[in-house]
Coordinates of C-alpha atoms and ligand atoms in Angstrom, one line a residue:
X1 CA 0.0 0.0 0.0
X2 CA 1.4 3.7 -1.0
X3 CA 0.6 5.9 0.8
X4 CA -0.4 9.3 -1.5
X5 CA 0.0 12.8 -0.3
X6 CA 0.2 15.8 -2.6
X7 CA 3.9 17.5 -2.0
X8 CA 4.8 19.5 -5.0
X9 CA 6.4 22.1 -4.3
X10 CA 6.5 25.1 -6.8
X11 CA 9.4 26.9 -7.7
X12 CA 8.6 29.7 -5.0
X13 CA 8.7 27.3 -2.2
X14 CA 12.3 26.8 -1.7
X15 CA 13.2 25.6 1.4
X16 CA 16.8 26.3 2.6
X17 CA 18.2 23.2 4.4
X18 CA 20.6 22.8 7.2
X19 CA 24.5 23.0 5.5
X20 CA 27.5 25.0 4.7
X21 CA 28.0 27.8 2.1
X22 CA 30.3 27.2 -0.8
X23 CA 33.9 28.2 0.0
X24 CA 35.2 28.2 -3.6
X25 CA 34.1 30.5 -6.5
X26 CA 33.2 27.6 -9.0
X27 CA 36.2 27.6 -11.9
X28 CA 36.7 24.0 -12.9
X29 CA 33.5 22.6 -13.3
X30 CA 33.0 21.3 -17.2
X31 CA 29.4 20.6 -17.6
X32 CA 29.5 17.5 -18.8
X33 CA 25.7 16.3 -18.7
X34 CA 24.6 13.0 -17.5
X35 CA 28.3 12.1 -16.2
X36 CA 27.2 8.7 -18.1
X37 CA 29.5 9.0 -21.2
X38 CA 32.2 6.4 -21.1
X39 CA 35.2 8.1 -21.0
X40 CA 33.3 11.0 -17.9
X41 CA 34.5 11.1 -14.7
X42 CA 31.9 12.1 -12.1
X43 CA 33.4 10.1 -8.8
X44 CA 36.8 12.0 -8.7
X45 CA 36.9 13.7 -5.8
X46 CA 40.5 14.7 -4.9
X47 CA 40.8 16.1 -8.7
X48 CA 43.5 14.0 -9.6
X49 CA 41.6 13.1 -12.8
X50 CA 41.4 9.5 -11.8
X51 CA 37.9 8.0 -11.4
X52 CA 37.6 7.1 -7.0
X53 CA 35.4 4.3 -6.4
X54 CA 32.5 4.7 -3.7
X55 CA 31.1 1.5 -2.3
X56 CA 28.1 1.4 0.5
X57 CA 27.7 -1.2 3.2
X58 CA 24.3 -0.9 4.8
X59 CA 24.7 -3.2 7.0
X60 CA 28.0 -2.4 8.5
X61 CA 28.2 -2.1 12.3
X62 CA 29.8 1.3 13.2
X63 CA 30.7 2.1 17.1
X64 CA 28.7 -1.3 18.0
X65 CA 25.4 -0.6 16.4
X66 CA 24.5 -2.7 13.4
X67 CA 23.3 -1.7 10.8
X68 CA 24.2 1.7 11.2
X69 CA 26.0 1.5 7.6
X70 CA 29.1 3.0 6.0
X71 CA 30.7 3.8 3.0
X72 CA 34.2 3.3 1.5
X73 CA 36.1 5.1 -0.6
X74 CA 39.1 3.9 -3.2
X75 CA 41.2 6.8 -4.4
X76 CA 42.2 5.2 -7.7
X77 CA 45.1 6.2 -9.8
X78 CA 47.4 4.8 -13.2
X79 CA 47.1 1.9 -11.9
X80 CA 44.0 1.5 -11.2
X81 CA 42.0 0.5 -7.9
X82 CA 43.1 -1.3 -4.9
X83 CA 43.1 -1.6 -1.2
X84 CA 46.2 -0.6 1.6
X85 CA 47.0 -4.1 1.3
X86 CA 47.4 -4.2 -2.7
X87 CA 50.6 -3.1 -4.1
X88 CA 50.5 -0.7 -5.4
X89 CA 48.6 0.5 -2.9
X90 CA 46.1 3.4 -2.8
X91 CA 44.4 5.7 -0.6
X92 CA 41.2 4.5 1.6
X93 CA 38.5 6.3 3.6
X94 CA 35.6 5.0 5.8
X95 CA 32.8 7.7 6.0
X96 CA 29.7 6.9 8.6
X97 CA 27.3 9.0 10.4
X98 CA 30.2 9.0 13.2
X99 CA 32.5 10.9 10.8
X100 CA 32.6 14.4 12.4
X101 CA 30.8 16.7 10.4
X102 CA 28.7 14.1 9.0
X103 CA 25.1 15.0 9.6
X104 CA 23.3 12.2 12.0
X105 CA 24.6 10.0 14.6
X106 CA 24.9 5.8 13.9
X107 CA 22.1 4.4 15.2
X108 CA 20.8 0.2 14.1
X109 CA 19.5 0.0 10.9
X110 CA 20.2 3.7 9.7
X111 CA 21.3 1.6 6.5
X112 CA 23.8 4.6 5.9
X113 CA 24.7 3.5 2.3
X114 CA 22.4 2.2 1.1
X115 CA 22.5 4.0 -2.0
X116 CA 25.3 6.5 -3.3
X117 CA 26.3 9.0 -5.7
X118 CA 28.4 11.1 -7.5
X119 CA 28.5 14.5 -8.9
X120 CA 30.2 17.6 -8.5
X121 CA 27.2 19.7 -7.0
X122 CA 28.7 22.8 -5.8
X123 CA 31.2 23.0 -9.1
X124 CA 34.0 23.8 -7.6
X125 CA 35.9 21.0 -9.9
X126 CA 35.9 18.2 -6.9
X127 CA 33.2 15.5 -7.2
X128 CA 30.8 15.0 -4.4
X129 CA 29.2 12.3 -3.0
X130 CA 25.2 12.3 -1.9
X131 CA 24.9 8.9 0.2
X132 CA 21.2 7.3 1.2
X133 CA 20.1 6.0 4.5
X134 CA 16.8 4.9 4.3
X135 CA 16.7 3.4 7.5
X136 CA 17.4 6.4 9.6
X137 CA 14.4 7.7 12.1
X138 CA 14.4 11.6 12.5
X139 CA 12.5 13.1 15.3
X140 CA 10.4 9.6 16.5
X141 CA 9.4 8.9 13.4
X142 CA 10.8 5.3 12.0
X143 CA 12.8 5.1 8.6
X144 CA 12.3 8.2 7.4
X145 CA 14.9 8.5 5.7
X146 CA 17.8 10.7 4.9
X147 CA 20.4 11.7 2.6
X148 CA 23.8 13.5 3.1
X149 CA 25.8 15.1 0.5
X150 CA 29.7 15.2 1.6
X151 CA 32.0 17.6 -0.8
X152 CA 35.0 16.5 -2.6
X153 CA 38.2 18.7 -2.4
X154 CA 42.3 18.4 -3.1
X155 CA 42.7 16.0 0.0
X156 CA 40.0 14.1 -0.8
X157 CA 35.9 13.2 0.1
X158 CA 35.1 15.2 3.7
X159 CA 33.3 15.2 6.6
X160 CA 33.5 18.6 7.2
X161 CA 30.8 20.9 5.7
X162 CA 28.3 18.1 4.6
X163 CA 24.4 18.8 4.6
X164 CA 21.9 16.7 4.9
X165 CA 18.6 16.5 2.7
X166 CA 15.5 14.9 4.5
X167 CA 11.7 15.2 3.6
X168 CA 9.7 18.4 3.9
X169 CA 7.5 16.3 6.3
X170 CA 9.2 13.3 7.4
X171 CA 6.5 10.3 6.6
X172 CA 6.7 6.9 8.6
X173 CA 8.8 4.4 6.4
X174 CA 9.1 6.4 3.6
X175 CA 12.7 5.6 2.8
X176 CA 13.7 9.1 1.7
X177 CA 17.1 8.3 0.4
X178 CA 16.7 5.1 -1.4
X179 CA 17.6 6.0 -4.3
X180 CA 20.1 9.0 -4.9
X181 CA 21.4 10.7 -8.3
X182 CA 23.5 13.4 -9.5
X183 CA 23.7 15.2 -12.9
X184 CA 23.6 18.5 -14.6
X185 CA 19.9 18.5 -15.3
X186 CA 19.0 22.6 -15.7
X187 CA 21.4 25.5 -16.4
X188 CA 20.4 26.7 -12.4
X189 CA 23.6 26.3 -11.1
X190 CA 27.1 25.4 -12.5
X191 CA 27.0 21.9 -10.2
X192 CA 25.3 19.3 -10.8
X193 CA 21.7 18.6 -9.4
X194 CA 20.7 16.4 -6.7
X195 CA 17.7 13.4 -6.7
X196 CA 16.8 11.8 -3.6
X197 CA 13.7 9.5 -3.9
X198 CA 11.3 8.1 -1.1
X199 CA 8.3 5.8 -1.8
X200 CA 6.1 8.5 -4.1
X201 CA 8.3 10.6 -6.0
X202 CA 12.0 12.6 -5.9
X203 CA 12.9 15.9 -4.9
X204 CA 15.6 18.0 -6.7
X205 CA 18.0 19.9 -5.1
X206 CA 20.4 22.3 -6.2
X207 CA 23.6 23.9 -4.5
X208 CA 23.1 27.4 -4.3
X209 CA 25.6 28.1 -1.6
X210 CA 23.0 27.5 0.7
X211 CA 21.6 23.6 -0.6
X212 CA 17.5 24.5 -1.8
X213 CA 14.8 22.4 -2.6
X214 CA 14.1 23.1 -6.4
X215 CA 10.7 21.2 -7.1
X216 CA 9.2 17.5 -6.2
X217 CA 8.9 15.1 -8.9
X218 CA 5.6 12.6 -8.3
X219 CA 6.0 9.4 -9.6
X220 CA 2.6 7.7 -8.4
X221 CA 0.3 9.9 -9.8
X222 CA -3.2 8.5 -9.5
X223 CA -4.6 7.1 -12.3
X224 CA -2.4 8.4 -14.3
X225 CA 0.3 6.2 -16.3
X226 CA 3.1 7.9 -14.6
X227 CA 2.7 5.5 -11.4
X228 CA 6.1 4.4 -10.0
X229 CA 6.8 3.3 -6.6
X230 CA 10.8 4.6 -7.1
X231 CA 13.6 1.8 -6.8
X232 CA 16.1 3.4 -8.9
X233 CA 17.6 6.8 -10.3
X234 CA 19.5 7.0 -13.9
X235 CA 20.6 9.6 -15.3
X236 CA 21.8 10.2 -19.2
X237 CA 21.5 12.3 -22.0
X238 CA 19.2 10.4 -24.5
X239 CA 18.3 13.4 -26.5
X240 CA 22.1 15.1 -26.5
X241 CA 21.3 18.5 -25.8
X242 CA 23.0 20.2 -23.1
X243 CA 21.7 18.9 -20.1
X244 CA 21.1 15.6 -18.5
X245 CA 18.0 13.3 -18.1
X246 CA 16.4 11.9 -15.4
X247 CA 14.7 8.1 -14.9
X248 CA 12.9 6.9 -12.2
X249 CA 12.6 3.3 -12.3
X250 CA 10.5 1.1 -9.8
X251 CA 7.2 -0.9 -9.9
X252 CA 4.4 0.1 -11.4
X253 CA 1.1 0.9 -9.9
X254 CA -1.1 0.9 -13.5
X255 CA -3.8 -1.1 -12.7
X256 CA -3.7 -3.5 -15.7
X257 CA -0.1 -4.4 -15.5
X258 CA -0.1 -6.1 -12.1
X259 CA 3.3 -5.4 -10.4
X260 CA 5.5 -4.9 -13.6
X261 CA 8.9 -2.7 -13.7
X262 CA 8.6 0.7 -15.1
X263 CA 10.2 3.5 -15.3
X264 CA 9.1 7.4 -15.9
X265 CA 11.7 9.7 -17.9
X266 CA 12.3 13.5 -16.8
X267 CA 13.8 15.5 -19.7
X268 CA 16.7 17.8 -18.4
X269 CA 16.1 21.5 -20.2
X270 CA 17.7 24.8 -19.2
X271 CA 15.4 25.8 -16.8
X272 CA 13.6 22.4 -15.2
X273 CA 13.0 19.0 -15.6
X274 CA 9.9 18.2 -17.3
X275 CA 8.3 14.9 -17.4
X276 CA 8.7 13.7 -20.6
X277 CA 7.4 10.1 -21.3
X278 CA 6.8 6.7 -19.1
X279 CA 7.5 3.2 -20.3
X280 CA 7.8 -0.1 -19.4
X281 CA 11.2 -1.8 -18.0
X282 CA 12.5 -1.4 -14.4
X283 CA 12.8 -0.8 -11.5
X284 CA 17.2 -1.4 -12.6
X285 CA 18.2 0.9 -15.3
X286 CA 21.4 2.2 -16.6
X287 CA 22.7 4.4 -19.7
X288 CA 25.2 5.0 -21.9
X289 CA 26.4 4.9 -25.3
X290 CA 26.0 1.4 -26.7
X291 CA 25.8 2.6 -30.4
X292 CA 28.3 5.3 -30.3
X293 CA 26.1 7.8 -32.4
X294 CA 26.5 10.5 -28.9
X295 CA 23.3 9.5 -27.7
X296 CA 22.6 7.6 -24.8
X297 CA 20.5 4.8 -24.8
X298 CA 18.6 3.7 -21.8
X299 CA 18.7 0.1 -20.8
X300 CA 16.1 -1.2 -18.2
X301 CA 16.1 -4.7 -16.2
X302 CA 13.1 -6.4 -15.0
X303 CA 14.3 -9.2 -12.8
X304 CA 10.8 -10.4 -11.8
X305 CA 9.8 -11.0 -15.1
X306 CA 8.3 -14.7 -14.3
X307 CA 8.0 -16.4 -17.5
X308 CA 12.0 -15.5 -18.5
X309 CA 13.8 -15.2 -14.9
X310 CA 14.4 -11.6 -15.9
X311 CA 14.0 -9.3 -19.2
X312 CA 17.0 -7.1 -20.3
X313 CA 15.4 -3.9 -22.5
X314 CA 17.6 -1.2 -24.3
X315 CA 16.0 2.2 -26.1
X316 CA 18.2 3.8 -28.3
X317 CA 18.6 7.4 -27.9
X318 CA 18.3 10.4 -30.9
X319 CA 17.4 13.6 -31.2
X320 CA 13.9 13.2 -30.3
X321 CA 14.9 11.0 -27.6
X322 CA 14.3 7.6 -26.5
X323 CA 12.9 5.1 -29.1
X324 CA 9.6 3.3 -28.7
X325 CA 10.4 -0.2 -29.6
X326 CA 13.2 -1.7 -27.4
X327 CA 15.5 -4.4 -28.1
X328 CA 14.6 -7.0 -25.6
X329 CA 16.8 -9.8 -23.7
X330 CA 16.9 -12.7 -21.8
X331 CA 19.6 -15.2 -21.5
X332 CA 17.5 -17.7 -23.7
X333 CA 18.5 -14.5 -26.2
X334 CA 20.8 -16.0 -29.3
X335 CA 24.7 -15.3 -28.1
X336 CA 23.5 -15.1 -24.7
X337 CA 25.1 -17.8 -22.1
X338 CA 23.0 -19.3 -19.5
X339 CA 19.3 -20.3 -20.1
X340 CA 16.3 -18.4 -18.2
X341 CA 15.0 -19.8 -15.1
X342 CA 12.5 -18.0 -12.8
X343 CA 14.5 -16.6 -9.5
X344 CA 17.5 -15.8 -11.8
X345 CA 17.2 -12.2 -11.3
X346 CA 18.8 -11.6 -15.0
X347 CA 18.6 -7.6 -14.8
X348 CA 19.1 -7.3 -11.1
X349 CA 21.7 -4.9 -12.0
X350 CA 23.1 -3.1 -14.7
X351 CA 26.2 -0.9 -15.7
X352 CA 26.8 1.0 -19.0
X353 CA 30.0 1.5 -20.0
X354 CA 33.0 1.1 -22.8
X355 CA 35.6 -1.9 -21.7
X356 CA 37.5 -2.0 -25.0
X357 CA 37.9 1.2 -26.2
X358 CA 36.4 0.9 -29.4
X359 CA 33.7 4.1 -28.4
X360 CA 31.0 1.6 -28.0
X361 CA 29.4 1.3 -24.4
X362 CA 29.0 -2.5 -23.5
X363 CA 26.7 -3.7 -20.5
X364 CA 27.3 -5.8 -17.8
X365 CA 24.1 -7.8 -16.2
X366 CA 23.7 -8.9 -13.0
X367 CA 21.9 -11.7 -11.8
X368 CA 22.4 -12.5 -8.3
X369 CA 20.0 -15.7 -8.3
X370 CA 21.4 -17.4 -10.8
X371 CA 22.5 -21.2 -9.6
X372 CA 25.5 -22.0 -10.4
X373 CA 25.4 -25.8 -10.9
X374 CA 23.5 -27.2 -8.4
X375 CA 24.3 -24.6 -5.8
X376 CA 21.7 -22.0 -5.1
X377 CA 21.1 -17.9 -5.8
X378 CA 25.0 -17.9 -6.2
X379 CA 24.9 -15.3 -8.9
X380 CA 26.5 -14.8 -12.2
X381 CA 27.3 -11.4 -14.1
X382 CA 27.3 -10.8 -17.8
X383 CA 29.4 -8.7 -20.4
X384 CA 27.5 -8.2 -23.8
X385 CA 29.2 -5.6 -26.1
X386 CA 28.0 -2.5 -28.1
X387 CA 28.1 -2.0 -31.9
X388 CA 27.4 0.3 -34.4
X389 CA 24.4 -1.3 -34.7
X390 CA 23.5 -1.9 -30.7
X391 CA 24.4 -4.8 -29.0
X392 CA 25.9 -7.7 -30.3
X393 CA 25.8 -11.6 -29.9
X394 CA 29.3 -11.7 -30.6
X395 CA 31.6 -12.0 -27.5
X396 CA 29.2 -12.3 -24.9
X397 CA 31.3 -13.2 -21.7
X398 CA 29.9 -15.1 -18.5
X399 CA 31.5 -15.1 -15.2
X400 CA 30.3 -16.8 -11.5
X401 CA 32.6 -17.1 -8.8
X402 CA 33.5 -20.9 -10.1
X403 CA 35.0 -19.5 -13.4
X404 CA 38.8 -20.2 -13.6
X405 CA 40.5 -17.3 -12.2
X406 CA 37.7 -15.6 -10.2
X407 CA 38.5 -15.8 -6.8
X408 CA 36.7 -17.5 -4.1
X409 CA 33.3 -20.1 -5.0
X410 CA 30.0 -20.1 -5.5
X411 CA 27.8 -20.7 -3.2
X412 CA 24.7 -20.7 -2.2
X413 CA 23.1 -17.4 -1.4
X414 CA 26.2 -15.3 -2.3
X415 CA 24.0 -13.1 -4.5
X416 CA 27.1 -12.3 -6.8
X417 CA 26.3 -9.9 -9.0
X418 CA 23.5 -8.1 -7.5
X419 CA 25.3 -4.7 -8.1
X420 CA 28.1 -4.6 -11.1
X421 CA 30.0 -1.5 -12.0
X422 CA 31.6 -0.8 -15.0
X423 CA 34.0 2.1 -14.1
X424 CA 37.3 3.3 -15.9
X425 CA 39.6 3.3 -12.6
X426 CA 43.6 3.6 -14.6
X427 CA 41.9 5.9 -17.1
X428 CA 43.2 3.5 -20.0
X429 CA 39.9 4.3 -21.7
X430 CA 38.7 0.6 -20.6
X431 CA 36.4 0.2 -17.8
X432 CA 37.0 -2.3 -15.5
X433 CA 34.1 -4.4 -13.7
X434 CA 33.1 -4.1 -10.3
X435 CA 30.7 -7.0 -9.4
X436 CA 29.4 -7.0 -5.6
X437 CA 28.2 -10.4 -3.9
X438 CA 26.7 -8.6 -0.9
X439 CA 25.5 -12.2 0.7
X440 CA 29.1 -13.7 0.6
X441 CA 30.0 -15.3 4.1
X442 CA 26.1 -14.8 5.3
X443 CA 26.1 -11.0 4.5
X444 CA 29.6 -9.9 4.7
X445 CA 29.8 -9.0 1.2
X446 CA 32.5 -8.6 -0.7
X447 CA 33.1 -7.1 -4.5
X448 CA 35.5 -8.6 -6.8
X449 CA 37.3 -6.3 -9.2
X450 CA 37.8 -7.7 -13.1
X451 CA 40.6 -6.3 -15.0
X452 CA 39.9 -4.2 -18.7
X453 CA 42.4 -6.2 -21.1
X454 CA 42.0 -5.1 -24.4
X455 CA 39.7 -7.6 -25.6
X456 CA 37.4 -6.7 -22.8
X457 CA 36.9 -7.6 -19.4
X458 CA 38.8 -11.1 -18.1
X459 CA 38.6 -13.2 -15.3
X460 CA 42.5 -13.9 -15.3
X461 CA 44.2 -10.9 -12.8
X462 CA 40.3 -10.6 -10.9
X463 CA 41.0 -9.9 -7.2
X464 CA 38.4 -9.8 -4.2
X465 CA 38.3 -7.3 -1.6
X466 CA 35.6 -6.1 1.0
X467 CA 34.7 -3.6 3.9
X468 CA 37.4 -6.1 6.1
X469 CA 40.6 -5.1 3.6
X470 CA 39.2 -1.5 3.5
X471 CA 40.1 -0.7 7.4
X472 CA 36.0 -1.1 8.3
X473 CA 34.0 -3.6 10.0
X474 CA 32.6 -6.6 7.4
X475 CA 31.0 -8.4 9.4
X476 CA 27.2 -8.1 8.2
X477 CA 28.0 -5.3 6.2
X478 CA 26.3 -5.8 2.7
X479 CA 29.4 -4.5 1.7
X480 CA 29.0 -4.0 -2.2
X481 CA 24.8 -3.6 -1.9
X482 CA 25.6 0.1 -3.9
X483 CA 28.3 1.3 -6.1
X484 CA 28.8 4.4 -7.4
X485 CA 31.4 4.4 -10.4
Ligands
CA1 CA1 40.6 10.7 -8.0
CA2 CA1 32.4 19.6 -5.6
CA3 CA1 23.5 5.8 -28.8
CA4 CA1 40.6 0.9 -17.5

């Protein structure tokens, strides 16, 4: 049951929220829209010009209370990312609502990353970091929800200075924060924008020096088509003018589909988003480039798709946007390893992004309840490539945690692939593949990194790591249930 309220907010109801000013006259910031190209880097936050990798562990235990959920971050470099124990090594952080300046204090089941983000919101040059915790109670009144925005800067992601977003009127299990996004969506500010979705809709923020509540997006808008519970927020330039899109992806509530993934698109323009179309495919969703033409296409995953164990969907983008007709998946697809199963969760997860150079963005699947053999929901990930064309059949690559040269074993439960990441961490041009089995050793989590070798992503040189090699806690941390590349 949703419950419905009306919030929008016009453009004269800004509300100024709790935060810090902007110290820095913005210089740097190259409004790149959508931050979804595959050569963009929107995670860099110490401005070295290497992509940093964020990584949210909901269920981490910080100070003794479980659940309270952190974050890590990976300061990557020419060689790409690694831990403190990896040589060569690289810089490592641990953010938590017991980071000082961090807005919040660690309490069970915050869920404190739970979802992240990147952008740089105050454009100022540094990237930026807007981090979900669904979980979190404000004021007596349970899983609000909350998200925190903590500024990039030479030295790296901070404490110091962060502001936190939270509802108008906090609502009883609303999740405010379950789903966070960053992009340059209007020409309002230099930054980027800022999405944060709860159960009936997003509001959009926008860095100001003070941080102001732009407008309120519904997505359940009864009986309208646009009905979307929110799960998920994309953003991409499927048009290619100068500013980015926005998807909200979820379940629909239109009362002939039954409970069917769907997702309503929000076209970026100068001045505001504007709802722009709604269609089926959801609640995952990424985008990027696939066709190489400089338009994003938008790909959706519907993992409860019963009668295919999950339904992989790509739109092509063009000047007048997304296409109608979609080019639609399984893994019963011709090319396409595997065969569908319900519970297989194909479209779990998706990443969009170029892993061998040739200016074609190539997707990686998730499906974290695939079996592997006989062995349970251990999860498999797949790499299918773009082409001039879209996607191809040829050199579609598989990969569980019992393919030679992937460390560690499938078993049952692991989940493996329930998040995947393509993200270009040595800027070679390649993106490498982050995929995340968040149930590994009953809910540790870990996320196992696959190299970019010119042909594409490989198992051989794949390397594990979770919140444990990271200086956190990983015991029942979900570490790897979000990733922001
Ligand atoms: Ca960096
Ligand atoms: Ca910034
Ligand atoms: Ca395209
Ligand atoms: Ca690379």
């Amino acid at each position: 049951m949703i419950n419905r309220k009306n919030l929008s907010l016009g453009a004269a109801a800004f509300l100024l929220v709790s935060g810090a000013g902007i110290s820095a006259a913005p210089a740097a910031f190259a409004g790149t829209p959508g931050g979804t190209y595959a050569n963009d880097r929107n995670s860099d936050f110490d401005g070295d010009g290497y992509a940093d990798v964020l990584t949210g562990a909901p269920g981490g235990t910080v100070g003794g209370k479980k659940g309270a959920g952190y974050v890590t971050v990976q300061y990557c470099s020419a060689s790409g990312i690694g831990t403190t124990n990896t040589r060569p090594r690289v810089r490592t952080a641990v953010f938590s609502q017991s980071t000082a300046g961090v807005a919040g204090t660690a309490e069970p089941g915050d869920a404190f990353g739970a979802a992240v983000a990147t952008g740089d919101v105050n454009g100022d040059g540094y990237d930026d970091a807007i981090i979900g915790s669904p979980g979190e109670d404000l004021a007596g009144v349970v899983d609000a929800g909350r998200a925190s925005v903590l500024y990039g800067s030479a030295s790296g992601l901070r404490g110091t200075g962060s502001v936190s977003l939270q509802a108008v009127r906090p609502k009883r299990e609303s999740g405010y924060g379950g789903a966070v996004a960053a992009a340059h969506f209007t020409a309002a500010t230099p930054g980027d924008g800022i999405a944060v979705s709860d159960d009936d809709g997003v509001d959009l923020y926008s860095d100001e020096g003070p941080m102001v509540r732009v407008t309120r997006l519904e997505t359940v808008d009864d009986p309208g088509d646009r009905s979307v519970v929110p799960f998920n927020l994309t953003t991409g330039n499927f048009d290619g003018d100068a500013y980015a899109d926005l998807v909200v992806s979820g379940f629909s509530l239109v009362d002939d589909e039954g409970v069917r993934g769907r997702s309503v698109v929000f076209e970026g323009g100068r001045h505001a988003l504007s709802y722009a179309r709604d269609l089926t495919g959801g609640p995952a969703a990424a985008a990027g480039d696939i066709n190489g033409d400089g338009y994003d296409e938008l790909v959706t995953g519907e993992e409860g798709s019963a009668e295919s164990g999950g339904l992989v969907s790509i739109r092509y983008g063009g000047e007048e946007g997304l296409t109608d007709l979609a080019d639609e998946l399984t893994q019963d697809s011709p090319g396409i390893p595997g065969t569908a199963e319900e519970g297989d969760g194909w479209g779990t997860d998706l990443s969009v992004a170029d892993t061998n150079r040739d200016g074609r963005a190539d997707i990686a699947i998730g499906a974290p309840g695939e079996d592997i053999g006989t062995v349970r929901d251990a999860g498999a990930v797949w790499v299918i490539r773009g082409q001039q064309r879209g996607w191809t059949s040829d050199g579609v690559r598989s990969f569980n945690q019992n393919t030679a040269n992937v460390p560690g074993s499938a078993e049952a439960d692991d989940a493996f692939g329930a998040q995947v990441r393509l993200v270009d961490t040595d800027r070679d041009g390649r993106a490498e593949l982050l995929a995340a089995a968040p149930g590994e050793n009953t809910g540790d989590g870990v996320a196992i990194a696959f190299p970019a070798a010119t042909t594409g992503i490989a198992a051989n040189g794949s390397w594990l790591y979770g919140g444990g090699s990271l200086g956190a806690s990983g015991t029942d941390a979900r570490f790897g249930a979000a990733i922001d590349e």
